[in-house]
Coordinates of C-alpha atoms in Angstrom, one line a residue:
M1 CA 21.1 -1.5 8.6
T2 CA 22.6 1.8 9.8
T3 CA 21.2 5.1 8.7
A4 CA 23.4 7.6 6.9
L5 CA 22.4 10.3 9.3
T6 CA 22.6 10.0 13.1
P7 CA 19.1 10.5 14.4
T8 CA 18.8 14.0 16.0
P9 CA 15.9 15.9 17.4
P10 CA 13.9 17.8 14.8
Q11 CA 14.9 21.4 14.4
R12 CA 12.0 22.7 12.3
H13 CA 8.9 22.0 14.3
H14 CA 9.5 22.7 18.0
D15 CA 5.8 22.3 18.9
H16 CA 5.9 18.8 17.7
Q17 CA 7.9 16.1 19.5
P18 CA 8.4 13.0 17.3
G19 CA 7.7 9.8 19.0
T20 CA 6.1 11.3 22.1
H21 CA 2.7 9.7 21.7
E22 CA 4.0 6.4 20.5
N23 CA 6.6 6.1 23.3
T24 CA 4.2 6.9 26.1
R25 CA 1.2 5.1 24.8
E26 CA 2.1 1.8 26.3
N27 CA 2.4 3.2 29.8
T28 CA -1.1 4.6 30.0
P29 CA -3.9 2.9 32.0
E30 CA -6.0 2.5 28.8
S31 CA -3.2 0.7 27.0
T32 CA -2.7 -1.6 30.1
R33 CA -6.4 -2.5 29.9
E34 CA -6.2 -3.2 26.2
H35 CA -2.9 -5.0 26.2
R36 CA -4.6 -8.3 25.5
H37 CA -6.0 -7.0 22.2
A38 CA -3.3 -4.5 21.2
R39 CA -0.1 -6.3 20.4
R40 CA 2.8 -5.0 18.5
F41 CA 3.8 -6.7 15.3
G42 CA 7.1 -8.7 15.0
L43 CA 9.2 -9.0 11.9
P44 CA 7.2 -12.0 10.4
I45 CA 3.8 -10.2 10.6
A46 CA 5.2 -6.9 9.5
T47 CA 6.7 -8.7 6.5
A48 CA 3.4 -10.4 5.8
L49 CA 1.7 -7.0 6.0
V50 CA 3.9 -5.6 3.3
M51 CA 3.6 -8.7 1.0
G52 CA -0.1 -9.0 1.6
N53 CA -0.7 -5.4 0.7
I54 CA 1.5 -5.5 -2.4
I55 CA 0.0 -8.7 -3.7
G56 CA -3.7 -8.3 -3.7
G57 CA -5.8 -9.7 -6.6
G58 CA -3.8 -8.2 -9.4
I59 CA -1.4 -11.1 -9.8
F60 CA -4.2 -13.3 -11.0
L61 CA -4.9 -11.0 -14.0
L62 CA -1.5 -9.5 -14.8
P63 CA -0.1 -12.2 -17.1
A64 CA -3.0 -11.8 -19.5
S65 CA -3.0 -8.0 -19.2
V66 CA 0.6 -7.6 -20.4
A67 CA 0.6 -10.6 -22.8
P68 CA -0.3 -8.5 -25.9
Y69 CA 3.0 -6.6 -25.5
G70 CA 5.0 -9.8 -25.6
T71 CA 7.6 -11.1 -23.3
I72 CA 9.2 -7.7 -23.3
S73 CA 6.8 -7.0 -20.5
L74 CA 9.1 -9.0 -18.3
V75 CA 11.6 -6.2 -18.8
A76 CA 9.1 -3.7 -17.5
F77 CA 8.6 -6.0 -14.5
A78 CA 12.3 -6.0 -13.8
V79 CA 12.5 -2.2 -14.1
L80 CA 9.6 -1.8 -11.8
T81 CA 11.1 -4.2 -9.3
V82 CA 14.3 -2.2 -9.2
G83 CA 12.3 1.0 -8.6
A84 CA 10.1 -0.6 -5.9
I85 CA 13.2 -2.0 -4.1
A86 CA 14.8 1.5 -4.2
L87 CA 11.6 2.9 -2.7
A88 CA 11.6 0.2 -0.1
L89 CA 15.2 1.0 0.9
V90 CA 14.3 4.7 1.3
F91 CA 11.3 3.9 3.5
G92 CA 13.6 1.6 5.6
R93 CA 16.1 4.5 6.1
L94 CA 13.3 7.0 6.9
A95 CA 11.7 4.6 9.4
Q96 CA 15.0 4.3 11.2
R97 CA 15.2 8.1 11.6
H98 CA 11.4 8.5 12.4
P99 CA 10.0 5.2 13.7
R100 CA 6.5 6.4 14.3
T101 CA 3.0 5.6 13.0
G102 CA 2.1 7.6 9.9
G103 CA 5.0 6.8 7.5
P104 CA 5.0 9.2 4.6
Y105 CA 3.0 11.7 6.5
V106 CA 5.6 11.8 9.3
Y107 CA 8.5 12.2 6.9
A108 CA 6.9 14.9 4.8
R109 CA 5.9 16.9 7.9
E110 CA 9.3 16.7 9.5
A111 CA 11.0 17.9 6.3
F112 CA 8.6 20.4 4.8
G113 CA 6.0 21.4 7.4
D114 CA 2.3 20.9 8.2
F115 CA 1.0 21.5 4.7
A116 CA 3.2 18.9 3.0
G117 CA 2.4 16.4 5.8
F118 CA -1.3 17.0 5.4
L119 CA -1.1 16.5 1.6
A120 CA 0.7 13.2 2.2
A121 CA -1.9 12.0 4.7
W122 CA -4.8 13.2 2.6
S123 CA -3.7 11.6 -0.6
Y124 CA -2.7 8.4 1.1
W125 CA -6.1 8.2 2.8
I126 CA -7.9 8.6 -0.6
T127 CA -5.7 5.8 -2.0
T128 CA -6.7 3.4 0.8
W129 CA -10.4 3.6 0.7
V130 CA -10.8 3.8 -3.0
S131 CA -8.5 0.8 -3.3
N132 CA -10.6 -1.1 -0.8
A133 CA -13.7 -0.5 -2.9
A134 CA -11.9 -1.7 -6.0
L135 CA -10.6 -4.9 -4.2
A136 CA -14.0 -5.8 -2.9
V137 CA -15.6 -5.4 -6.4
A138 CA -12.9 -7.5 -7.9
A139 CA -13.2 -10.1 -5.2
V140 CA -16.9 -10.6 -6.0
G141 CA -16.0 -11.7 -9.5
Y142 CA -14.0 -14.6 -8.1
L143 CA -16.6 -15.3 -5.5
D144 CA -19.1 -15.7 -8.3
V145 CA -17.1 -18.8 -9.5
L146 CA -17.8 -20.5 -6.1
I147 CA -21.2 -19.0 -5.2
P148 CA -23.2 -17.4 -8.1
V149 CA -24.1 -13.9 -7.0
H150 CA -24.1 -11.9 -10.2
H151 CA -27.6 -12.9 -11.1
S152 CA -28.8 -10.4 -8.6
T153 CA -27.6 -6.8 -8.0
A154 CA -28.7 -7.0 -4.4
A155 CA -26.8 -10.2 -3.9
T156 CA -23.7 -8.7 -5.6
I157 CA -23.8 -5.6 -3.4
T158 CA -24.3 -7.7 -0.3
A159 CA -21.3 -9.9 -1.1
A160 CA -19.1 -6.8 -1.8
L161 CA -20.1 -5.2 1.4
C162 CA -19.5 -8.4 3.4
L163 CA -16.0 -8.6 1.9
Q164 CA -15.3 -5.1 3.1
W165 CA -16.8 -5.3 6.5
L166 CA -15.4 -8.6 7.7
P167 CA -11.8 -7.3 7.5
A168 CA -13.0 -4.1 9.2
L169 CA -14.5 -6.1 12.0
A170 CA -11.2 -8.0 12.4
N171 CA -9.4 -4.6 12.7
L172 CA -11.9 -3.3 15.3
A173 CA -11.2 -6.4 17.3
G174 CA -7.6 -5.2 17.8
T175 CA -4.1 -5.3 16.3
R176 CA -3.6 -8.7 17.8
Y177 CA -6.3 -10.1 15.5
V178 CA -5.2 -8.0 12.5
G179 CA -1.8 -9.6 12.6
A180 CA -3.2 -13.1 13.0
V181 CA -5.5 -12.7 10.0
Q182 CA -2.8 -11.1 7.9
L183 CA -0.3 -13.9 8.7
V184 CA -2.8 -16.7 8.0
A185 CA -4.0 -15.1 4.8
T186 CA -0.5 -14.6 3.6
V187 CA 0.5 -18.2 4.2
L188 CA -2.7 -19.6 2.6
K189 CA -2.4 -17.5 -0.6
F190 CA 1.4 -18.0 -1.1
V191 CA 1.3 -21.8 -0.9
P192 CA -0.8 -22.2 -4.1
L193 CA 0.9 -19.2 -5.7
L194 CA 4.3 -20.7 -5.2
L195 CA 2.9 -24.0 -6.6
V196 CA 2.2 -22.2 -9.9
A197 CA 5.2 -19.9 -9.8
V198 CA 7.7 -22.7 -9.1
G199 CA 5.9 -25.7 -10.4
G200 CA 5.1 -24.1 -13.7
L201 CA 8.8 -23.9 -14.4
F202 CA 8.8 -27.7 -14.7
F203 CA 6.1 -27.6 -17.4
F204 CA 7.7 -24.6 -19.1
D205 CA 7.6 -24.7 -22.9
S206 CA 9.4 -21.9 -24.8
G207 CA 7.0 -22.4 -27.7
N208 CA 4.2 -20.8 -25.7
L209 CA 6.1 -17.5 -25.1
G210 CA 5.0 -15.8 -28.3
P211 CA 6.9 -12.8 -29.8
F212 CA 9.3 -10.8 -27.7
Q213 CA 7.7 -7.6 -28.8
G214 CA 4.0 -7.9 -29.7
S215 CA 3.2 -4.2 -30.4
D216 CA 4.3 -1.7 -33.1
S217 CA 5.2 1.0 -30.6
G218 CA 8.9 0.1 -30.4
A219 CA 10.8 -1.4 -27.5
L220 CA 10.6 1.7 -25.3
G221 CA 6.9 2.2 -26.0
A222 CA 6.1 -1.4 -25.3
V223 CA 8.0 -1.3 -22.0
S224 CA 6.3 1.9 -20.9
A225 CA 2.8 0.7 -22.0
S226 CA 3.1 -2.6 -20.1
A227 CA 4.7 -0.8 -17.1
A228 CA 1.6 1.5 -17.0
I229 CA -0.5 -1.6 -16.4
L230 CA 1.9 -3.1 -13.9
L231 CA 2.3 0.1 -11.8
F232 CA -0.6 -0.5 -9.5
S233 CA 0.7 -3.9 -8.6
Y234 CA 3.6 -2.5 -6.5
L235 CA 1.6 -0.1 -4.4
G236 CA 2.0 -1.1 -0.7
V237 CA 5.8 -1.0 -0.2
E238 CA 5.2 1.6 2.5
S239 CA 2.9 -0.6 4.6
A240 CA 5.4 -1.3 7.4
A241 CA 6.5 2.3 7.6
V242 CA 2.9 3.5 7.9
S243 CA 2.3 1.2 10.8
A244 CA 5.7 1.7 12.4
G245 CA 4.2 2.6 15.7
E246 CA 2.6 -0.9 15.9
V247 CA 5.9 -2.7 15.0
R248 CA 8.2 -4.0 17.7
D249 CA 11.7 -2.4 17.5
P250 CA 10.7 -0.3 14.4
E251 CA 14.1 1.2 13.8
R252 CA 15.3 -2.3 12.9
N253 CA 12.2 -4.3 11.9
V254 CA 10.4 -1.7 9.6
G255 CA 13.3 -1.6 7.2
R256 CA 13.8 -5.3 7.2
A257 CA 10.1 -6.1 6.7
T258 CA 9.9 -3.5 3.9
I259 CA 12.8 -5.1 2.0
L260 CA 11.8 -8.7 2.7
G261 CA 8.2 -8.1 1.8
T262 CA 9.0 -6.2 -1.5
L263 CA 11.6 -8.9 -2.5
G264 CA 9.1 -11.7 -1.8
A265 CA 6.3 -10.0 -3.7
A266 CA 8.7 -9.3 -6.6
A267 CA 9.8 -12.9 -6.8
I268 CA 6.2 -14.1 -6.8
Y269 CA 5.2 -11.6 -9.5
L270 CA 8.2 -12.4 -11.8
L271 CA 8.1 -16.2 -11.4
G272 CA 4.3 -16.4 -11.6
T273 CA 4.1 -14.3 -14.8
L274 CA 7.0 -16.2 -16.4
S275 CA 5.4 -19.6 -15.5
V276 CA 2.1 -18.6 -17.0
F277 CA 3.8 -17.3 -20.1
G278 CA 5.5 -20.6 -20.5
T279 CA 2.6 -22.9 -19.8
V280 CA -0.3 -21.2 -21.7
A281 CA -0.1 -20.6 -25.4
H282 CA 0.4 -17.0 -26.3
D283 CA -2.7 -16.7 -28.5
K284 CA -4.9 -18.2 -25.7
L285 CA -3.3 -16.1 -23.0
V286 CA -4.0 -12.8 -24.8
T287 CA -7.7 -13.5 -24.5
S288 CA -7.7 -15.3 -21.2
S289 CA -9.9 -13.9 -18.3
A290 CA -8.3 -16.4 -15.8
P291 CA -4.6 -17.0 -16.8
F292 CA -3.7 -18.8 -13.6
S293 CA -6.6 -21.2 -14.1
D294 CA -5.4 -21.9 -17.6
A295 CA -1.9 -22.5 -16.3
V296 CA -3.1 -25.0 -13.7
N297 CA -5.2 -26.8 -16.3
A298 CA -2.2 -26.9 -18.7
M299 CA 0.0 -28.3 -15.9
F300 CA -2.3 -30.9 -14.4
G301 CA -5.2 -31.3 -16.8
G302 CA -8.9 -31.2 -16.0
S303 CA -11.0 -28.1 -15.3
W304 CA -10.6 -27.7 -11.5
G305 CA -8.1 -24.9 -11.9
G306 CA -10.8 -22.2 -12.1
T307 CA -12.2 -23.1 -8.7
A308 CA -8.8 -23.4 -7.1
V309 CA -7.7 -20.0 -8.4
A310 CA -10.9 -18.4 -7.3
C311 CA -10.2 -19.6 -3.8
M312 CA -6.7 -18.3 -4.0
A313 CA -7.8 -14.9 -5.3
L314 CA -10.5 -14.6 -2.5
V315 CA -7.9 -15.4 0.2
S316 CA -5.5 -12.9 -1.4
M317 CA -8.0 -10.1 -1.6
V318 CA -9.4 -10.6 1.9
G319 CA -5.8 -10.5 3.2
A320 CA -5.1 -7.3 1.2
L321 CA -8.4 -5.8 2.5
N322 CA -7.4 -6.6 6.0
G323 CA -4.0 -4.9 5.7
W324 CA -5.2 -1.9 3.8
T325 CA -8.0 -1.3 6.3
L326 CA -5.4 -1.0 9.0
L327 CA -3.3 1.3 6.9
S328 CA -6.4 3.4 6.0
A329 CA -6.7 4.4 9.7
Q330 CA -3.1 4.8 10.6
T331 CA -2.2 7.9 8.5
P332 CA -5.3 9.9 9.6
Y333 CA -4.5 8.9 13.2
A334 CA -1.0 10.3 13.0
A335 CA -2.3 13.5 11.3
A336 CA -5.1 13.9 13.9
R337 CA -2.6 13.8 16.8
D338 CA -1.0 16.8 15.3
G339 CA -4.3 18.7 14.7
L340 CA -4.3 18.3 10.9
F341 CA -7.3 15.8 10.9
P342 CA -10.4 15.8 13.2
K343 CA -9.6 14.7 16.7
A344 CA -11.9 11.7 16.4
F345 CA -9.4 10.0 14.1
A346 CA -6.9 10.0 17.0
R347 CA -9.0 7.8 19.3
K348 CA -7.8 4.2 19.7
K349 CA -9.3 1.1 21.0
R350 CA -7.4 -2.2 21.3
G351 CA -4.5 -0.5 19.5
V352 CA -6.6 0.4 16.4
P353 CA -7.9 3.9 15.4
T354 CA -11.5 2.8 15.3
V355 CA -13.0 6.0 13.8
G356 CA -10.5 5.9 10.9
V357 CA -11.5 2.2 10.3
L358 CA -15.2 3.0 10.4
V359 CA -15.1 6.1 8.3
T360 CA -12.9 4.4 5.7
V361 CA -15.1 1.3 5.4
V362 CA -18.3 3.5 5.1
L363 CA -16.8 5.6 2.3
A364 CA -15.6 2.5 0.5
S365 CA -19.0 0.9 0.9
L366 CA -20.8 4.0 -0.5
L367 CA -18.5 4.0 -3.5
T368 CA -19.1 0.3 -4.0
V369 CA -22.9 0.7 -3.9
Y370 CA -22.6 3.6 -6.3
N371 CA -20.6 1.6 -8.7
Y372 CA -23.2 -1.2 -8.9
T373 CA -26.4 0.9 -8.8
A374 CA -25.3 3.6 -11.2
G375 CA -23.6 1.2 -13.6
S376 CA -20.5 3.5 -13.6
G377 CA -17.9 1.0 -14.6
G378 CA -15.9 3.6 -16.6
V379 CA -16.0 6.1 -13.7
F380 CA -15.0 3.5 -11.3
E381 CA -12.0 2.4 -13.4
I382 CA -10.9 6.0 -13.5
L383 CA -11.1 6.2 -9.7
V384 CA -8.9 3.1 -9.5
L385 CA -6.3 4.7 -11.7
V386 CA -6.6 7.8 -9.5
T387 CA -5.2 5.6 -6.6
T388 CA -2.0 5.1 -8.6
F389 CA -1.6 8.9 -8.7
T390 CA -2.7 9.6 -5.2
A391 CA -0.3 7.0 -3.8
T392 CA 2.6 8.5 -5.6
V393 CA 2.1 11.9 -3.9
P394 CA 3.3 10.5 -0.5
Y395 CA 6.0 8.6 -2.3
L396 CA 7.4 11.7 -4.0
L397 CA 7.2 13.7 -0.7
S398 CA 8.9 10.9 1.2
T399 CA 11.8 10.6 -1.2
A400 CA 12.1 14.4 -1.4
A401 CA 12.2 14.4 2.4
Q402 CA 15.0 11.8 2.4
I403 CA 17.0 14.0 0.0
Y404 CA 16.4 17.0 2.3
F405 CA 17.6 15.1 5.3
L406 CA 20.7 14.0 3.5
A407 CA 21.5 17.4 2.0
S408 CA 20.9 19.3 5.2
G409 CA 22.9 16.9 7.5
Q410 CA 25.9 18.1 9.4
T411 CA 29.0 17.1 7.7
D412 CA 30.7 15.8 10.9
R413 CA 27.8 13.4 11.5
V414 CA 27.4 12.0 8.0
H415 CA 29.3 9.1 6.7
R416 CA 30.4 10.2 3.2
G417 CA 30.2 6.8 1.6
R418 CA 26.7 6.1 3.0
L419 CA 25.6 9.7 2.0
V420 CA 26.4 9.0 -1.7
R421 CA 24.7 5.6 -1.6
D422 CA 21.6 6.8 0.1
A423 CA 21.4 9.9 -2.1
L424 CA 21.5 7.7 -5.2
L425 CA 18.8 5.5 -3.8
A426 CA 16.6 8.5 -3.0
A427 CA 17.1 9.9 -6.5
L428 CA 16.2 6.6 -8.0
A429 CA 13.1 6.2 -5.9
F430 CA 12.1 9.8 -6.8
G431 CA 12.5 9.0 -10.5
F432 CA 10.5 5.8 -10.0
S433 CA 7.7 7.8 -8.3
M434 CA 7.6 10.3 -11.2
W435 CA 7.3 7.4 -13.6
L436 CA 4.3 6.1 -11.5
V437 CA 2.6 9.5 -12.0
A438 CA 3.3 9.5 -15.7
G439 CA 2.0 5.9 -16.0
S440 CA -1.3 6.7 -14.3
G441 CA -2.4 8.7 -17.3
Y442 CA -3.7 12.2 -18.0
A443 CA -7.3 11.5 -16.8
A444 CA -6.1 10.0 -13.5
V445 CA -3.7 12.9 -12.8
Y446 CA -6.5 15.4 -13.6
Q447 CA -9.0 13.6 -11.2
G448 CA -6.3 13.2 -8.6
V449 CA -5.4 16.9 -8.5
L450 CA -9.1 17.6 -7.9
F451 CA -9.0 15.3 -5.0
L452 CA -5.9 17.0 -3.6
F453 CA -7.5 20.5 -4.0
A454 CA -10.5 19.3 -2.1
G455 CA -8.1 18.4 0.7
V456 CA -6.7 22.0 0.7
L457 CA -10.1 23.2 1.9
V458 CA -10.0 20.7 4.7
Y459 CA -6.5 21.8 5.6
A460 CA -7.5 25.4 5.7
W461 CA -10.4 24.6 8.1
M462 CA -8.3 22.4 10.4
S463 CA -5.4 25.0 10.5
A464 CA -7.8 27.7 11.4
R465 CA -9.2 25.7 14.3
K466 CA -5.7 24.8 15.5
E467 CA -4.7 28.5 15.4
R468 CA -7.9 29.6 17.4
A469 CA -7.2 26.9 20.0
A470 CA -3.6 28.1 20.3
R471 CA -4.7 31.6 21.1
R472 CA -7.0 30.6 24.0

């Protein structure tokens, strides 16, 4: 793909040279010593990172969650897919212009300055570690099918912490091992998922579909309500852009990986949900707690589906935790290089920002322990919804940055046809991001704004330190 704007040096932040750290990092003695452990991702692993982060454990619950709204929820899926692809295309364009680690943070800072960049980094960081805690708690539920742990609170907490720390240790071992784990996890989980998504079509019975519209809220209300449930499932389209500094030939591969990963995840979502709808009777699906297990049982008979799906879910969630742990450290790393996060977050070993990984896994672990010991299921669910809101803040800033880059481009360096196309994509992605905010709900937006305001205090402190250092 070719970008609408010819890449030019930034004109707003002269104290900040894009790409300097990333381009010289490989020539330092430290990077030479760590070359065996720090390896850049190629297109397959970058695509696996995107798909693995988009598809966590939600796919195993989504069909039952949207079944009460009827098959009209497939329309919501289609609308969300279009929005996610538009967002993916925008990230691909932005990565071509700014192929550096940090993704949304880099784009927001280049367009609107330090404060916007910090808000993107801060909100994205909150998203990653809260999501990691949620994934670990959900994974324990599937682990309990294989190894009963819920009989003991201590055993449950231990299992959840192990599920968080094992991917963290893989990250600390180096990007070489992160990529290997991500590729293996993606392959292992997509083989059985494709079996259900594609194989289920051969057992499809239209009599199982139930009503097209199962609620009394009208077609638009049903689409919006089911979309609100499905919104969280598409977070992660920015994965390759956030890790652009670790991707080989990022100007080319980040955009491709983002599009391929999003399309692959969308295909799995749509086919999987459609297959489950057509293999499990609607009245049973509405009350199902394991819809993919029920689909496998309906396809092949027996009761082994629950165990098989539990294994799939665990592999999927561990793979997602592995990828999200890497992303959780990359954005603070990029911000720390520019003096907007503590300097410790900018330290790398074996290609991985180790402090970011450790701080993130510690925060996620504390939240997990709090969830189990305080019995705060309702509070925890609100925090999970907060991640939908906090993730859209960098989305909105990134799409706004793309609009800024297009609108402020020099007319003699902009291809008019591509300008119109990219502007339409950016506008569509911005609208999609606003829909994500609306779908996250009033309580989540309220809590999310509080998180953002807490970050403003951190920004004030870091900016003051940066200013004092500049005067010396």
